Coordinates of C-alpha atoms in Angstrom, one line a residue:
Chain H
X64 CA -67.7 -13.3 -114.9
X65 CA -63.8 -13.4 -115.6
X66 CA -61.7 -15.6 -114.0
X67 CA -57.8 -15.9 -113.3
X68 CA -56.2 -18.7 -112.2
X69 CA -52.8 -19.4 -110.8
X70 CA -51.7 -23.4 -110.3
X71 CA -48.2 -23.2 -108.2
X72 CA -45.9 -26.0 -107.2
X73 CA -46.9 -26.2 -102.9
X74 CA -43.4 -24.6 -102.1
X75 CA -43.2 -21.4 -99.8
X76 CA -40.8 -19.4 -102.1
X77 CA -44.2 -19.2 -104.1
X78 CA -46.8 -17.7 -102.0
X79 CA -45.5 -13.9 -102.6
X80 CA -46.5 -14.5 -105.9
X81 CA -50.1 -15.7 -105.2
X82 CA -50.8 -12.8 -102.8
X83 CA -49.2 -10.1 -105.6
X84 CA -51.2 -11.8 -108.5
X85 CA -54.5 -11.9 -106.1
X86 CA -54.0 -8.1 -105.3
X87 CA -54.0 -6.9 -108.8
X88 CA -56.8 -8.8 -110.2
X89 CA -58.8 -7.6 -106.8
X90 CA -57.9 -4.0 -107.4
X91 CA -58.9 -4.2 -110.8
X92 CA -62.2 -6.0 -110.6
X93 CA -62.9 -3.0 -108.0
X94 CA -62.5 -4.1 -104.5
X95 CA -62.4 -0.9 -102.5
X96 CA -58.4 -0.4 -102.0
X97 CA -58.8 -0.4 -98.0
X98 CA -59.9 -4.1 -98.5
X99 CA -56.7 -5.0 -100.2
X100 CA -54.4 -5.7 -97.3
X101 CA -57.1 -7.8 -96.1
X102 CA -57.4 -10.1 -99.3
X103 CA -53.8 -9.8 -99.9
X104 CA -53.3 -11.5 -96.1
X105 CA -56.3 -13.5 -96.5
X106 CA -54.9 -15.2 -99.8
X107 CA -51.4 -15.6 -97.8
X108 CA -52.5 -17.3 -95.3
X109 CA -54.7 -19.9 -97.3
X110 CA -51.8 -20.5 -99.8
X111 CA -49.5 -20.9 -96.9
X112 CA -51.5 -23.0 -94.8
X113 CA -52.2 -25.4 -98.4
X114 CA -48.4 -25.4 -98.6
X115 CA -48.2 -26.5 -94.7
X116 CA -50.7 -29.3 -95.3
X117 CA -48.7 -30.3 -98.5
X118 CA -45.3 -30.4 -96.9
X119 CA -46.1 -32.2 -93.7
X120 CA -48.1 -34.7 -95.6
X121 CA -45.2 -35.3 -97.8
X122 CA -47.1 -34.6 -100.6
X123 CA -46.3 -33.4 -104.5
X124 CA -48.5 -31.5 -106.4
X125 CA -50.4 -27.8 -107.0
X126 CA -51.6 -25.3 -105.1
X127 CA -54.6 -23.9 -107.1
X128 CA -56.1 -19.8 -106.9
X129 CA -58.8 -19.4 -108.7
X130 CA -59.7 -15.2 -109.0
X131 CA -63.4 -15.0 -110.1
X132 CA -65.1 -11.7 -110.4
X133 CA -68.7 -11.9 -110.1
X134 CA -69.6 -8.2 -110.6
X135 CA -71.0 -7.8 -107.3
X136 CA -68.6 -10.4 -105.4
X137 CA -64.8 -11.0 -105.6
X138 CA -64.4 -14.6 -105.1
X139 CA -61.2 -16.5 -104.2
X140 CA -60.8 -19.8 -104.2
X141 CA -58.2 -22.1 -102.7
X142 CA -57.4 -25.4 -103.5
X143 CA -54.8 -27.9 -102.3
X144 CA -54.3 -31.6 -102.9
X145 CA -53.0 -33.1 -99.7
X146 CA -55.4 -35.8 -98.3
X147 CA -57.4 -35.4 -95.2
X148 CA -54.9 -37.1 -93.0
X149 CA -52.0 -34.1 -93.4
X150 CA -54.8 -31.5 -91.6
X151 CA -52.2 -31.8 -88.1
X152 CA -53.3 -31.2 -84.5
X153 CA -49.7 -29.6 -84.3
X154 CA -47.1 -28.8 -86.3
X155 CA -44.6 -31.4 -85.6
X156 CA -41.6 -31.2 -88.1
X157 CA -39.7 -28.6 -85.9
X158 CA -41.8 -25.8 -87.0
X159 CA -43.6 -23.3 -83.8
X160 CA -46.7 -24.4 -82.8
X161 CA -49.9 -23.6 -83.4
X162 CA -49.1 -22.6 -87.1
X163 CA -52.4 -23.8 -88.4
X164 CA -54.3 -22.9 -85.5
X165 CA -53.0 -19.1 -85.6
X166 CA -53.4 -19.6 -89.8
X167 CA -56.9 -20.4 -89.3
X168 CA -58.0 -17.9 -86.7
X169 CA -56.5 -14.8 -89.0
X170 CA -58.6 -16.0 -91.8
X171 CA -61.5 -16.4 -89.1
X172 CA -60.9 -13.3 -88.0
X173 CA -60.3 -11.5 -91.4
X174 CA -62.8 -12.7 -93.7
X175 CA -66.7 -12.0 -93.1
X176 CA -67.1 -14.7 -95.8
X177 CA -65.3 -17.8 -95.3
X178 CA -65.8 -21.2 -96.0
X179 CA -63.1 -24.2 -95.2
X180 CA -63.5 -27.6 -96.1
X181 CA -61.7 -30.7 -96.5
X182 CA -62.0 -33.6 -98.4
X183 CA -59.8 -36.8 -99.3
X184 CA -58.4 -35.4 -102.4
X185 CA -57.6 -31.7 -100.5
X186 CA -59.2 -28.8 -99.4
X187 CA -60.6 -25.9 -100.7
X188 CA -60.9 -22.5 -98.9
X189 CA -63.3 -20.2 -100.8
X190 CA -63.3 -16.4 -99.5
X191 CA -65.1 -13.3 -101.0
X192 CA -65.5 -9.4 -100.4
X193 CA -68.1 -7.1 -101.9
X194 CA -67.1 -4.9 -105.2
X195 CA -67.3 -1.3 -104.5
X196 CA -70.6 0.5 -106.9
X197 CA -68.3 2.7 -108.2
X198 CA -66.1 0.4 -109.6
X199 CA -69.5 -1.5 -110.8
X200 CA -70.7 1.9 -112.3
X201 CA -67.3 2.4 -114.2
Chain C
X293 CA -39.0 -8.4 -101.0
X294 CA -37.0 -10.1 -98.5
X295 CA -36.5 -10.2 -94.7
X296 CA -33.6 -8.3 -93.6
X297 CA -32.5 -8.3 -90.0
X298 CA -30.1 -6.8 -87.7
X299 CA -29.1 -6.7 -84.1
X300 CA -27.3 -4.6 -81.7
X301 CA -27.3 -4.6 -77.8
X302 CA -28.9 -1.8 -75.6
X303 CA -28.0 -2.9 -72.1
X304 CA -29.3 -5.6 -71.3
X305 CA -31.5 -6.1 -74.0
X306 CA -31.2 -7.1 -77.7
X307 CA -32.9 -5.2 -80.8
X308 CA -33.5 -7.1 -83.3
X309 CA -34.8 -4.8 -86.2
X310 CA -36.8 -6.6 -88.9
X311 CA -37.5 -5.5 -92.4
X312 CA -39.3 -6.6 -95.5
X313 CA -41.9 -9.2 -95.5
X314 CA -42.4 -12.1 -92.6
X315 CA -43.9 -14.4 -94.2
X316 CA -44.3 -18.5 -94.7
X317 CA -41.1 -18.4 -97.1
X318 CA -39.0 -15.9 -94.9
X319 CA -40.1 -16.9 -91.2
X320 CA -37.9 -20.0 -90.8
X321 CA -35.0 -16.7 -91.3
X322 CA -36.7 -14.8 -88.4
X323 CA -37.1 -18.2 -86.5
X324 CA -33.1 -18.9 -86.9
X325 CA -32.0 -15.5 -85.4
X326 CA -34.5 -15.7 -82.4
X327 CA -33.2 -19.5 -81.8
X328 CA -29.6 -18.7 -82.4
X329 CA -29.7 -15.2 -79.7
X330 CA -31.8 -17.3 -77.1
X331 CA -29.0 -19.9 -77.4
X332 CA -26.0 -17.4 -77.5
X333 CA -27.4 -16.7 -74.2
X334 CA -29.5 -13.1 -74.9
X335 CA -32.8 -13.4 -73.1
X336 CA -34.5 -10.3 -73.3
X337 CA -35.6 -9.2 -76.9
X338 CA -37.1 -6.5 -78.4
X339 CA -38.0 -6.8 -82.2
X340 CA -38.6 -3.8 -83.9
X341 CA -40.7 -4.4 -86.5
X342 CA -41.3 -0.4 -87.9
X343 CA -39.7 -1.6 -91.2
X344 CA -41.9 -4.2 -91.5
X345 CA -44.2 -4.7 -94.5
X346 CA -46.1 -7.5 -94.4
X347 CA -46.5 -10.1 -91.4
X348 CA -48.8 -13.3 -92.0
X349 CA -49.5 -16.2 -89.2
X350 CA -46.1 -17.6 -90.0
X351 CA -44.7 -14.4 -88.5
X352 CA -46.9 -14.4 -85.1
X353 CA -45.8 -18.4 -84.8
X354 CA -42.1 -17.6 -84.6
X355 CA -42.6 -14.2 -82.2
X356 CA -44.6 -16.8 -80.1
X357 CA -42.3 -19.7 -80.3
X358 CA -39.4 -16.8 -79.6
X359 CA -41.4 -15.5 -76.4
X360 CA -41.9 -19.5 -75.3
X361 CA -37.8 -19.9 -75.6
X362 CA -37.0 -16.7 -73.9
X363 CA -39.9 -17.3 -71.0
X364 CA -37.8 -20.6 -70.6
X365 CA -35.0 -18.7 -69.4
X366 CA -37.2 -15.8 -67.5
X367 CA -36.4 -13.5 -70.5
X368 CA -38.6 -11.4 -72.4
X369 CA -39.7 -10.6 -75.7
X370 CA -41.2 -7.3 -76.8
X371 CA -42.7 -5.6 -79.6
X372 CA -42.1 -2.5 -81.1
X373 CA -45.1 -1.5 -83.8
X374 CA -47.0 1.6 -84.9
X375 CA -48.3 -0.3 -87.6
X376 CA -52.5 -0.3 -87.7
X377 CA -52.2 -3.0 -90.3
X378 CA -49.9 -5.3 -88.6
X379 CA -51.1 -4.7 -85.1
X380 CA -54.7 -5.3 -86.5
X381 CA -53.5 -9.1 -86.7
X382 CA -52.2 -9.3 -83.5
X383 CA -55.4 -8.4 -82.5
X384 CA -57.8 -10.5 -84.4
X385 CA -55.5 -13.4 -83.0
X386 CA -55.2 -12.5 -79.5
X387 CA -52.1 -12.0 -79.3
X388 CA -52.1 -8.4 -78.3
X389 CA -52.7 -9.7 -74.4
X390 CA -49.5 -11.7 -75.2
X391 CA -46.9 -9.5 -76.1
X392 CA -46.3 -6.3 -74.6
X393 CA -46.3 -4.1 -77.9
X394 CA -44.7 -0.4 -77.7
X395 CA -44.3 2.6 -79.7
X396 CA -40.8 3.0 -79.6
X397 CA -37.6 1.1 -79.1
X398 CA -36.4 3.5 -76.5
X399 CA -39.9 2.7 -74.3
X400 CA -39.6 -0.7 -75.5
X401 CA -35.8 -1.1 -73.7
X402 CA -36.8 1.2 -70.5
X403 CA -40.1 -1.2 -70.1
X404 CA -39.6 -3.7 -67.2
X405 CA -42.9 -4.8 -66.4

């Protein structure tokens, strides 16, 4: 099991570099390459939504990724520190609605394996996609 | 990359051709143009997004706030995408029964259904 893990201040200008970092260490730990848009997206959206709930919340601190290959699973895990109370119904610092909602349903949508949760120090989305035998055989 | 945009008048309709990647940290760009048109008093948008690279659920908010501000004024907003992995998210989200989505700017600015 290898792991890489990325710890970013929760500011936008940032999550290019998640979804670049989290595309490289996918392709290499051997998730089929017509996968990689999806976990390129998927790892978008959950670093942008974990900046969202940072910035309305008003709060400092990290958005961590954590890359683990399990040989036969790529994991990736999310993990932000704004409290419970920033998850919004709407957006409602100017921004379009239904932000989080649309966030949320691409992941939904995207991901066979998906798990959200929230808890009063963050939330952590954890996603993963199968590694392709070849790769494994390699 | 970054978001580059451009606009031009066909008729009555504005193109507004987007390039590069929409996404949390370049949206609020996409957001300002679509705000800043509807307010300059152009109500019936297509946005061509064939240069397009990447699009995330920031992207689809500010196309869906743009189609709520042109609907205000009984504008339009349309779509131009060939794109399997973009339209693939307008899909999973619905959206495709929301925007009319063509193949072509030239259909997208003769469309008046």
């Amino acid at each position: 099991m290898a792991t890489v893990e990325l710890r970013f201040s929760a500011l936008p200008e940032h999550v290019r570099t998640a979804r670049l970092v989290a595309a490289a260490v996918a392709r290499r730990a051997g998730v089929d390459e017509s996968v990689l848009d999806e976990v390129r997206l998927a790892v978008g959206e959950a670093c942008s939504r974990a900046v969202g709930l940072h910035r309305r919340g008003g709060v400092t601190g990290a958005v961590r990724v954590a890359l683990v290959d399990q040989e036969k699973r790529f994991l990736i895990e999310v993990e932000d520190e704004a409290g419970l109370d920033t998850v919004p119904a709407t957006a409602a610092d100017g921004g379009d609605p239904d932000e989080d909602t649309l966030g949320l349903a691409v992941l939904t949508g995207l991901v066979e394996d998906l798990e959200v949760t929230s808890g009063a120090g963050g939330g952590l989305i954890r996603m993963s996609w199968p590694v392709s035998a070849d790769a494994l055989a390699v | 990359m970054d978001l580059s945009l451009s606009t031009r008048t066909v008729g009555d309709r504005t193109v507004v051709e987007v390039g590069g990647e929409i996404d949390v940290y370049t949206a609020p760009k996409l957001r300002e143009q679509l705000v800043e048109l509807v307010n300059d008093g152009s109500y019936h948008l297509v946005v061509d997004m064939e240069g397009v690279d990447f699009l995330d659920s920031t992207g689809l908010g500010v196309l869906v706030g743009g189609l709520k501000r042109v609907r205000a004024h009984e504008g339009s907003l349309r779509l131009v995408c060939n794109q399997e992995r973009i339209l693939k998210i307008f899909r999973i989200t619905g959206l495709t029964k929301v925007f009319p989505i063509h193949t072509s700017v030239e259909d997208a600015v003769q469309a008046t259904d």
